[in-house]
Short mmCIF file of C-alpha atoms in Angstrom, two decimals:
data_model
loop_
_atom_site.label_atom_id
_atom_site.label_comp_id
_atom_site.label_asym_id
_atom_site.label_seq_id
_atom_site.Cartn_x
_atom_site.Cartn_y
_atom_site.Cartn_z
CA MET W 1 0.00 0.00 0.00
CA SER W 2 1.32 3.43 -0.92
CA SER W 3 -0.16 6.75 0.13
CA THR W 4 1.36 8.52 -2.85
CA PRO W 5 -1.08 8.52 -5.78
CA SER W 6 0.00 8.60 -9.40
CA THR W 7 -1.27 12.20 -9.49
CA ALA W 8 1.38 13.31 -6.98
CA SER W 9 3.89 15.87 -8.18
CA PRO W 10 6.98 14.68 -10.08
CA ARG W 11 9.11 15.74 -7.12
CA ILE W 12 7.19 13.60 -4.65
CA GLN W 13 7.13 10.64 -7.03
CA ALA W 14 10.90 10.94 -7.54
CA LEU W 15 11.46 11.01 -3.79
CA HIS W 16 9.37 7.88 -3.32
CA ARG W 17 11.31 6.09 -6.02
CA ALA W 18 14.58 7.06 -4.36
CA ILE W 19 13.63 5.49 -1.03
CA ALA W 20 11.63 2.52 -2.38
CA VAL W 21 14.12 -0.08 -1.11
CA GLU W 22 14.14 1.34 2.42
CA ARG W 23 10.35 1.59 2.44
CA ALA W 24 9.95 -1.99 1.27
CA ALA W 25 12.23 -3.16 4.08
CA VAL W 26 9.73 -1.70 6.55
CA VAL W 27 6.49 -2.73 4.86
CA GLU W 28 7.67 -6.28 4.12
CA HIS W 29 9.46 -6.86 7.41
CA PRO W 30 9.00 -10.37 8.90
CA LEU W 31 8.06 -8.90 12.29
CA TYR W 32 4.36 -8.64 11.44
CA ALA W 33 3.98 -12.38 10.90
CA ARG W 34 6.10 -13.05 13.97
CA ILE W 35 3.51 -11.52 16.33
CA GLN W 36 1.52 -14.62 17.23
CA THR W 37 0.69 -14.52 20.94
CA ILE W 38 -0.51 -12.09 23.57
CA ALA W 39 3.05 -12.07 24.93
CA ASP W 40 4.27 -11.03 21.48
CA VAL W 41 1.71 -8.21 21.39
CA ARG W 42 2.82 -6.98 24.80
CA ARG W 43 6.50 -7.01 23.92
CA PHE W 44 5.81 -5.24 20.63
CA MET W 45 3.81 -2.50 22.34
CA GLU W 46 6.39 -2.00 25.09
CA HIS W 47 8.85 -1.02 22.34
CA HIS W 48 6.54 0.64 19.85
CA VAL W 49 4.99 3.03 22.39
CA PHE W 50 8.21 5.05 22.30
CA ALA W 51 7.73 5.57 18.56
CA VAL W 52 4.14 6.64 19.23
CA TRP W 53 5.47 9.18 21.73
CA ASP W 54 8.23 10.62 19.56
CA PHE W 55 5.84 10.94 16.61
CA MET W 56 4.28 13.84 18.50
CA SER W 57 7.69 15.43 19.08
CA LEU W 58 8.38 15.21 15.35
CA LEU W 59 5.01 16.76 14.57
CA LYS W 60 5.50 19.51 17.15
CA ALA W 61 8.92 20.26 15.66
CA LEU W 62 7.19 20.86 12.32
CA GLN W 63 4.56 23.03 13.99
CA ARG W 64 7.34 25.05 15.64
CA GLU W 65 9.10 25.53 12.29
CA LEU W 66 6.05 26.32 10.17
CA THR W 67 3.73 28.24 12.51
CA CYS W 68 4.05 30.77 15.29
CA THR W 69 4.04 29.05 18.68
CA THR W 70 5.37 31.97 20.72
CA VAL W 71 3.81 34.98 22.41
CA PRO W 72 3.24 37.65 21.19
CA TRP W 73 1.89 35.98 18.07
CA VAL W 74 2.81 37.12 14.58
CA PRO W 75 1.83 35.54 11.26
CA ARG W 76 4.60 33.20 10.19
CA GLY W 77 5.28 31.00 7.20
CA ASP W 78 3.05 29.83 4.38
CA PRO W 79 -0.67 29.93 5.31
CA GLY W 80 -1.31 26.63 3.52
CA ALA W 81 1.48 24.92 5.44
CA ARG W 82 0.13 26.35 8.69
CA ARG W 83 -3.30 24.93 7.92
CA LEU W 84 -1.96 21.48 7.06
CA VAL W 85 0.26 21.07 10.11
CA ASN W 86 -2.32 22.48 12.53
CA GLU W 87 -5.01 20.16 11.17
CA ILE W 88 -2.75 17.15 11.69
CA VAL W 89 -1.92 18.33 15.22
CA LEU W 90 -5.63 18.66 16.01
CA ALA W 91 -6.33 15.04 15.11
CA GLU W 92 -3.19 13.55 16.64
CA GLU W 93 -3.28 15.48 19.92
CA SER W 94 -7.04 15.61 20.53
CA ASP W 95 -8.86 13.12 18.31
CA ASP W 96 -12.58 12.48 18.58
CA GLY W 97 -14.82 9.55 17.77
CA LEU W 98 -12.64 6.86 19.33
CA GLY W 99 -15.04 5.89 22.09
CA ALA W 100 -12.99 7.72 24.71
CA GLY W 101 -13.96 11.36 24.18
CA PHE W 102 -11.17 13.65 23.07
CA THR W 103 -7.76 12.00 23.42
CA SER W 104 -4.31 11.98 21.90
CA HIS W 105 -3.29 8.91 19.98
CA PHE W 106 -0.43 8.42 22.43
CA GLU W 107 -2.83 8.30 25.38
CA LEU W 108 -5.07 5.90 23.47
CA TYR W 109 -2.08 3.65 22.84
CA CYS W 110 -1.20 3.68 26.54
CA ALA W 111 -4.77 2.62 27.29
CA ALA W 112 -4.35 -0.24 24.82
CA MET W 113 -1.21 -1.30 26.67
CA ARG W 114 -3.07 -1.39 29.98
CA GLU W 115 -5.89 -3.40 28.40
CA CYS W 116 -3.57 -6.13 27.10
CA GLY W 117 -1.36 -6.25 30.19
CA ALA W 118 1.77 -4.74 28.64
CA ASP W 119 4.30 -3.17 30.99
CA GLY W 120 3.76 0.59 30.87
CA ALA W 121 6.21 1.45 33.65
CA PRO W 122 9.15 2.39 31.34
CA ILE W 123 7.15 4.75 29.11
CA ASP W 124 5.38 6.27 32.14
CA ALA W 125 8.72 6.86 33.87
CA PHE W 126 10.19 8.27 30.67
CA VAL W 127 7.37 10.78 30.13
CA GLU W 128 7.48 11.80 33.79
CA ARG W 129 11.22 12.47 33.59
CA VAL W 130 10.88 14.44 30.35
CA ALA W 131 8.06 16.49 31.90
CA SER W 132 10.23 17.27 34.92
CA GLY W 133 13.05 18.61 32.74
CA SER W 134 15.40 15.66 32.38
CA SER W 135 17.41 15.42 29.20
CA LEU W 136 16.26 12.95 26.60
CA ALA W 137 19.33 10.74 27.16
CA SER W 138 18.85 10.72 30.92
CA ALA W 139 15.14 9.97 30.66
CA LEU W 140 15.72 7.08 28.26
CA THR W 141 18.43 5.59 30.45
CA HIS W 142 16.73 5.93 33.83
CA SER W 143 13.32 4.77 32.58
CA ARG W 144 14.89 1.53 31.33
CA ALA W 145 13.56 2.04 27.83
CA PRO W 146 14.24 -1.00 25.61
CA ALA W 147 17.50 -0.63 23.71
CA ALA W 148 15.91 -0.77 20.25
CA ALA W 149 13.30 1.83 21.23
CA ARG W 150 16.00 4.06 22.70
CA ARG W 151 17.98 3.99 19.46
CA PHE W 152 14.84 4.81 17.47
CA VAL W 153 14.00 7.84 19.61
CA GLU W 154 17.58 9.05 19.40
CA SER W 155 17.40 8.82 15.60
CA THR W 156 14.17 10.82 15.54
CA PHE W 157 15.68 13.54 17.69
CA THR W 158 18.77 13.68 15.50
CA ALA W 159 16.43 14.78 12.71
CA ILE W 160 14.53 17.16 14.99
CA GLU W 161 17.72 18.80 16.23
CA SER W 162 19.26 19.05 12.76
CA GLY W 163 17.64 22.43 12.16
CA SER W 164 16.67 21.29 8.65
CA THR W 165 12.97 21.76 8.03
CA PRO W 166 13.03 19.63 4.83
CA ARG W 167 14.71 16.80 6.75
CA ILE W 168 12.14 16.98 9.55
CA ALA W 169 9.24 17.23 7.12
CA ALA W 170 10.46 14.21 5.14
CA ALA W 171 11.03 12.14 8.28
CA PHE W 172 7.46 12.93 9.24
CA THR W 173 5.91 12.50 5.79
CA ILE W 174 7.80 9.51 4.38
CA GLY W 175 8.96 7.92 7.61
CA ARG W 176 5.61 8.18 9.35
CA GLU W 177 2.44 9.29 7.57
CA ASP W 178 3.07 7.54 4.27
CA VAL W 179 4.30 4.21 5.63
CA ILE W 180 2.09 3.86 8.73
CA PRO W 181 -1.07 2.69 6.87
CA SER W 182 0.90 -0.10 5.17
CA MET W 183 2.58 -1.15 8.42
CA PHE W 184 -0.62 -1.14 10.43
CA THR W 185 -2.59 -2.96 7.73
CA ARG W 186 -0.06 -5.79 8.01
CA LEU W 187 -0.47 -5.82 11.80
CA LEU W 188 -4.25 -5.88 11.49
CA GLU W 189 -4.04 -8.81 9.09
CA GLU W 190 -1.93 -10.75 11.57
CA LEU W 191 -3.87 -9.81 14.70
CA GLY W 192 -7.35 -10.09 13.25
CA GLU W 193 -7.56 -13.89 13.36
CA ARG W 194 -6.03 -14.21 16.81
CA SER W 195 -7.32 -11.16 18.66
CA GLY W 196 -9.21 -11.55 21.87
CA ALA W 197 -10.97 -8.87 23.87
CA ARG W 198 -7.66 -7.81 25.41
CA VAL W 199 -6.48 -6.12 22.22
CA GLY W 200 -9.68 -4.28 21.34
CA ILE W 201 -8.25 -0.80 21.92
CA LEU W 202 -5.10 -1.67 19.97
CA LEU W 203 -7.18 -2.79 17.00
CA GLU W 204 -9.17 0.44 17.24
CA TYR W 205 -5.94 2.45 17.28
CA LEU W 206 -4.57 0.60 14.24
CA ARG W 207 -7.79 0.94 12.23
CA ARG W 208 -7.98 4.65 13.02
CA HIS W 209 -4.48 5.23 11.70
CA VAL W 210 -4.98 3.17 8.57
CA ALA W 211 -8.06 5.24 7.72
CA LEU W 212 -6.92 8.67 8.89
CA ASP W 213 -3.34 8.55 7.64
CA GLY W 214 -4.08 6.72 4.41
CA GLU W 215 -7.03 8.85 3.36
CA ARG W 216 -6.10 12.26 4.73
CA HIS W 217 -2.88 12.82 6.65
CA ALA W 218 -0.44 11.24 4.19
CA PRO W 219 -1.71 13.30 1.21
CA MET W 220 -1.67 16.39 3.42
CA ALA W 221 1.87 15.67 4.57
CA ASN W 222 3.06 15.20 0.98
CA ARG W 223 1.65 18.63 0.09
CA LEU W 224 3.34 20.04 3.15
CA LEU W 225 6.67 18.54 2.08
CA GLU W 226 6.32 20.09 -1.37
CA THR W 227 5.70 23.48 0.20
CA VAL W 228 8.72 23.15 2.48
CA CYS W 229 11.12 22.05 -0.26
CA GLY W 230 9.86 24.21 -3.11
CA GLU W 231 12.16 24.19 -6.11
CA SER W 232 15.40 23.99 -4.13
CA GLU W 233 17.58 21.03 -5.09
CA ALA W 234 19.36 21.31 -1.74
CA ASN W 235 16.04 21.06 0.10
CA TRP W 236 15.04 17.94 -1.82
CA ARG W 237 18.41 16.33 -1.08
CA GLU W 238 17.84 17.03 2.61
CA ALA W 239 14.35 15.57 2.31
CA GLU W 240 15.70 12.38 0.76
CA ARG W 241 18.23 12.11 3.58
CA GLY W 242 15.55 12.57 6.24
CA ALA W 243 13.22 10.06 4.61
CA ARG W 244 15.89 7.41 4.22
CA GLU W 245 17.19 7.81 7.78
CA ALA W 246 13.68 7.53 9.20
CA LEU W 247 12.88 4.36 7.27
CA VAL W 248 16.20 2.72 8.15
CA ALA W 249 15.60 3.55 11.82
CA ARG W 250 12.14 1.97 11.63
CA ALA W 251 13.48 -1.23 10.06
CA GLN W 252 16.12 -1.39 12.79
CA LEU W 253 13.45 -0.95 15.46
CA TRP W 254 11.50 -3.84 13.91
CA ASP W 255 14.72 -5.90 13.83
CA GLY W 256 15.23 -5.23 17.54
CA ILE W 257 11.69 -6.18 18.47
CA ALA W 258 11.83 -9.37 16.40
CA ALA W 259 15.03 -10.35 18.19
CA GLU W 260 13.37 -9.71 21.55
CA LEU W 261 10.41 -11.93 20.62
CA ASP W 262 12.77 -14.89 20.32
CA THR W 263 14.07 -14.54 23.89
CA TYR W 264 11.06 -15.77 25.86
CA ALA W 265 8.60 -18.67 25.83
CA PRO W 266 5.31 -17.78 24.07
CA ILE W 267 1.96 -17.72 25.83
CA ALA W 268 -1.08 -18.53 23.74
CA VAL W 269 -3.53 -15.74 22.95
CA ALA W 270 -6.92 -16.27 24.56
CA ARG W 271 -9.60 -16.74 21.92
CA ALA W 272 -12.53 -14.36 21.89
#
């Protein structure tokens, strides 16, 4: 599944061709088929929740770059880009229609972890430390974040701290919004036949992202990336770098989780 239609601009199509191998490594990763038991689901979520968290940091970095987030307010940047990024923030930070009132997708994911019995202590400790002013490195270390998740977050923040808006926008667009529907469709295919009541919220989360990102956010993000890069060859080179780094980091996260799944005895999923 690709979120880039044939009607996309030549620039966007060229970028997608350039990173096709890295994207395929994520979409076709063997991890999806490896998730067979409730223990597998828990271990996956205990890692993946850190990617759910740093997604919002990546999005907020774009909002900081493309809109005015300081007081006193002044109009900043391209109005179309402001609209696109603010609309994505609205849905990701305070979504509606998920059976839980208004909620962020991160908070919904944490609820899914509690429902299936996954260990939420590391992500809770991490968020608490970040909120209290700890550095990212300190928070990751002292919260006992899984090693593969820690490396993924560090990669995301390397892009955020690069100061390159095209690199950030491409990491967000190609590394997240475009590839997420394909990833989550694979997970839904694998979980659908084995899912009991304990993964109901997770399935809801996955379905929401397949629909929202595939139908709306990915096309919006591609338009945003075009606006950011314009006609600058240097900007498009930075975008390709950001996209490739984000996809490689995702594949490495999946590698790490798959390796973890082989280190414990499986527990059968309870049938609904």
